[in-house]
Amino acid sequence: AQSVTQLDSHVSVSEGTPVLLRCNYSSSYSPSLFWYVQHPNKGLQLLLKYTSAATLVKGINGFEAEFKKSETSFHLTKPSAHMSDAAEYFCVVSGDTGRRALTFGSGTRLQVQP
Amino acid sequence: SQTIHQWPATLVQPVGSPLSLECTVEGTSNPNLYWYRQAAGRGLQLLFYSVGIGQISSEVPQNLSASRPQDRQFILSSKKLLLSDSGFYLCAWRGLRDRYEQYFGPGTRLTVT
């Protein structure tokens, strides 16, 4: 079975400073990993995905994540936060079953202070 | 390009009333379709998924049901709503060429009073 743990439920940064959202995963298989973002009362948008190619994955809006197998981590980073980055972020791991299910973390709420 | 629609966007229903939420996908054929529920302050819970017309798998026993009458239409229903059914309902699709990633609709906010 697979699982994902987002280590921080809330993260607050100042505009222009770096963002780090932490995620650890557990999987019996070589997983696919994703980060999704959800703005208030909106659906989820795919930020980036790791599917066993390059370990450093670049996504939209300047975000990137690094897959570290030895640490079972997939942390999300951005060099400089923008006010529009304030949202809920979900780390997601794939399940290797016929239904191709996804297992979601509990989410990290990012606040960006002016 | 592919788009996914959900309606209504918001809904307020009394306890014991029926429910019908609709999801449609455009620009793709034979997608896998999913219904999730997001309760306040929680992550997403998979409710149902479908790999084709009339093929529904339930993940969590409850008073909800799902149907797929057409290839790109997915409906979530209930005969009698409970207070605990309140939440944000999200529909998602996965294309045949997508290994795992799913694409989400805008969601429906359901409040049961």
XYZ file of C-alpha atoms in Angstrom:
227
model
C 0.000 0.000 0.000
C 1.058 3.532 -0.569
C 0.822 6.588 1.664
C 1.976 10.175 1.724
C 2.730 12.477 4.630
C 2.833 16.227 4.344
C 4.941 17.345 7.232
C 3.458 20.819 7.678
C -0.221 21.665 7.759
C 0.503 25.410 7.496
C 3.460 27.315 6.082
C 3.774 31.087 6.143
C 6.371 33.010 4.128
C 6.950 36.594 3.120
C 6.535 37.639 -0.476
C 9.830 37.265 -2.336
C 11.264 34.633 0.027
C 11.747 30.927 -0.797
C 9.002 28.350 -0.368
C 9.555 24.799 0.920
C 6.635 22.380 1.302
C 7.691 18.988 2.611
C 6.368 15.602 1.571
C 7.398 12.046 2.408
C 5.916 8.998 0.720
C 5.706 5.275 1.171
C 5.128 2.894 -1.685
C 5.670 -0.767 -2.454
C 6.376 0.089 -6.083
C 8.344 2.698 -7.974
C 5.840 5.461 -7.524
C 4.640 8.320 -9.609
C 4.421 11.470 -7.526
C 2.517 14.688 -8.033
C 1.899 18.063 -6.523
C -1.501 19.686 -6.954
C -2.573 23.187 -5.926
C -6.061 24.229 -4.862
C -7.142 27.842 -4.553
C -10.151 28.549 -2.315
C -13.363 26.950 -3.581
C -11.653 25.808 -6.760
C -10.726 22.460 -8.225
C -7.228 21.006 -8.077
C -4.613 21.996 -10.642
C -1.642 19.788 -11.470
C 1.582 21.632 -10.635
C 4.107 18.976 -11.581
C 4.676 15.242 -11.786
C 7.484 12.744 -11.339
C 7.266 9.534 -13.363
C 10.749 7.963 -13.027
C 12.519 10.241 -15.480
C 14.608 13.168 -14.197
C 14.624 13.415 -10.408
C 14.356 17.208 -10.483
C 10.980 18.099 -11.895
C 9.986 21.560 -13.021
C 6.352 22.603 -12.933
C 4.198 25.579 -13.628
C 4.494 29.001 -11.965
C 8.163 28.519 -11.071
C 7.674 25.527 -8.777
C 9.928 22.506 -8.798
C 10.330 19.312 -6.786
C 13.125 16.832 -6.278
C 12.538 13.103 -5.964
C 14.936 11.579 -3.414
C 14.508 7.836 -3.236
C 16.957 7.385 -0.358
C 14.945 9.813 1.748
C 11.528 8.847 0.294
C 10.869 12.542 -0.130
C 9.369 14.767 -2.799
C 9.594 18.314 -1.445
C 8.126 21.250 -3.369
C 10.154 24.452 -3.691
C 9.988 27.879 -5.270
C 12.797 30.452 -5.117
C 10.564 33.473 -4.592
C 6.989 33.454 -3.309
C 4.289 35.546 -4.895
C 1.037 36.611 -3.300
C -0.863 34.525 -5.851
C 0.870 31.381 -4.547
C -1.295 31.442 -1.425
C -3.324 28.230 -1.654
C -3.565 24.635 -0.425
C -0.990 22.229 -1.815
C -1.405 18.462 -1.987
C 1.327 15.884 -2.388
C 0.004 12.797 -4.162
C 1.352 9.300 -4.790
C 0.126 6.793 -7.345
C -1.147 3.334 -6.583
C -0.120 0.570 -8.910
C -3.533 -0.954 -9.387
C -5.859 -1.279 -12.332
C -7.840 1.756 -11.362
C -4.690 3.887 -11.224
C -5.841 5.450 -7.985
C -4.163 8.386 -6.331
C -3.465 8.743 -2.630
C -3.570 12.328 -1.388
C -1.735 13.898 1.494
C -3.675 15.954 3.993
C -2.534 19.212 2.418
C -0.354 22.185 3.332
C -1.866 25.627 3.456
C 0.608 28.231 2.198
C 0.184 31.796 3.373
C 2.165 34.574 1.723
C 2.605 37.743 3.734
C 3.158 41.069 1.982
C -8.086 20.595 -25.559
C -9.910 18.768 -22.832
C -12.243 20.440 -20.376
C -14.277 19.168 -17.470
C -17.487 20.709 -16.208
C -19.379 20.266 -12.982
C -22.734 21.619 -11.931
C -24.149 23.041 -9.944
C -21.296 25.059 -8.475
C -23.016 25.370 -5.106
C -25.998 23.617 -3.568
C -27.848 23.868 -0.282
C -30.154 20.948 0.452
C -32.158 19.859 3.517
C -31.509 16.555 5.258
C -33.443 13.747 3.627
C -33.681 15.366 0.211
C -32.302 13.759 -2.966
C -29.095 14.753 -4.707
C -27.837 14.776 -8.266
C -24.462 16.206 -9.239
C -23.284 16.075 -12.809
C -19.861 15.963 -14.391
C -19.056 16.041 -18.087
C -15.770 15.876 -19.954
C -15.088 17.297 -23.394
C -12.277 16.665 -25.839
C -11.442 13.087 -24.927
C -12.882 9.623 -25.366
C -13.250 6.724 -22.954
C -11.747 8.519 -19.971
C -11.512 7.036 -16.500
C -13.759 9.137 -14.297
C -13.590 9.713 -10.553
C -15.703 11.291 -7.804
C -13.939 12.638 -4.720
C -15.220 14.342 -1.595
C -13.258 16.881 0.350
C -14.564 17.563 3.839
C -13.591 20.758 5.635
C -9.925 20.698 6.644
C -9.304 17.267 5.173
C -7.726 15.764 2.115
C -9.558 14.094 -0.715
C -11.493 10.869 -0.319
C -12.139 8.773 -3.411
C -15.830 7.851 -3.590
C -16.321 6.202 -6.983
C -14.455 5.527 -10.166
C -15.514 4.342 -13.593
C -13.573 2.837 -16.476
C -16.495 2.850 -18.919
C -20.220 3.256 -19.497
C -22.186 1.503 -16.786
C -19.031 0.398 -14.956
C -18.878 1.852 -11.455
C -16.670 0.889 -8.553
C -17.423 2.114 -5.070
C -14.611 2.867 -2.698
C -16.507 3.803 0.435
C -19.859 2.352 1.602
C -22.328 5.186 2.129
C -25.675 6.506 1.012
C -24.258 7.867 -2.240
C -24.304 6.208 -5.650
C -22.815 6.979 -9.036
C -23.798 6.310 -12.619
C -22.194 6.703 -16.013
C -24.947 6.808 -18.623
C -22.685 8.143 -21.374
C -18.970 7.917 -22.122
C -18.197 11.409 -20.890
C -20.894 11.876 -18.256
C -20.608 10.921 -14.609
C -23.396 11.494 -12.088
C -23.313 11.383 -8.303
C -26.629 10.767 -6.568
C -28.293 10.199 -3.257
C -31.859 9.304 -2.365
C -31.700 10.882 1.096
C -28.965 13.280 2.136
C -27.342 13.195 5.562
C -25.679 16.098 7.368
C -22.372 14.274 6.968
C -22.708 14.481 3.176
C -21.764 18.162 3.279
C -18.495 18.908 1.553
C -16.776 19.848 -1.649
C -17.316 17.294 -4.416
C -14.756 17.006 -7.146
C -14.937 15.118 -10.400
C -11.743 14.103 -12.180
C -10.750 12.330 -15.364
C -7.729 10.397 -16.584
C -7.015 9.813 -20.249
C -5.891 6.534 -21.749
C -2.454 7.972 -22.426
C -2.050 9.327 -18.903
C -0.265 6.936 -16.645
C -1.649 8.237 -13.366
C -2.298 11.953 -13.414
C -5.884 13.073 -13.085
C -7.449 16.368 -14.078
C -10.039 17.950 -11.855
C -13.213 19.878 -12.398
C -14.123 23.104 -10.565
C -16.087 21.268 -7.880
C -19.518 21.515 -6.263
C -19.936 22.910 -2.749
C -22.752 20.962 -1.039
C -24.212 22.123 2.247
C -26.775 19.874 3.889
C -28.895 21.719 6.439
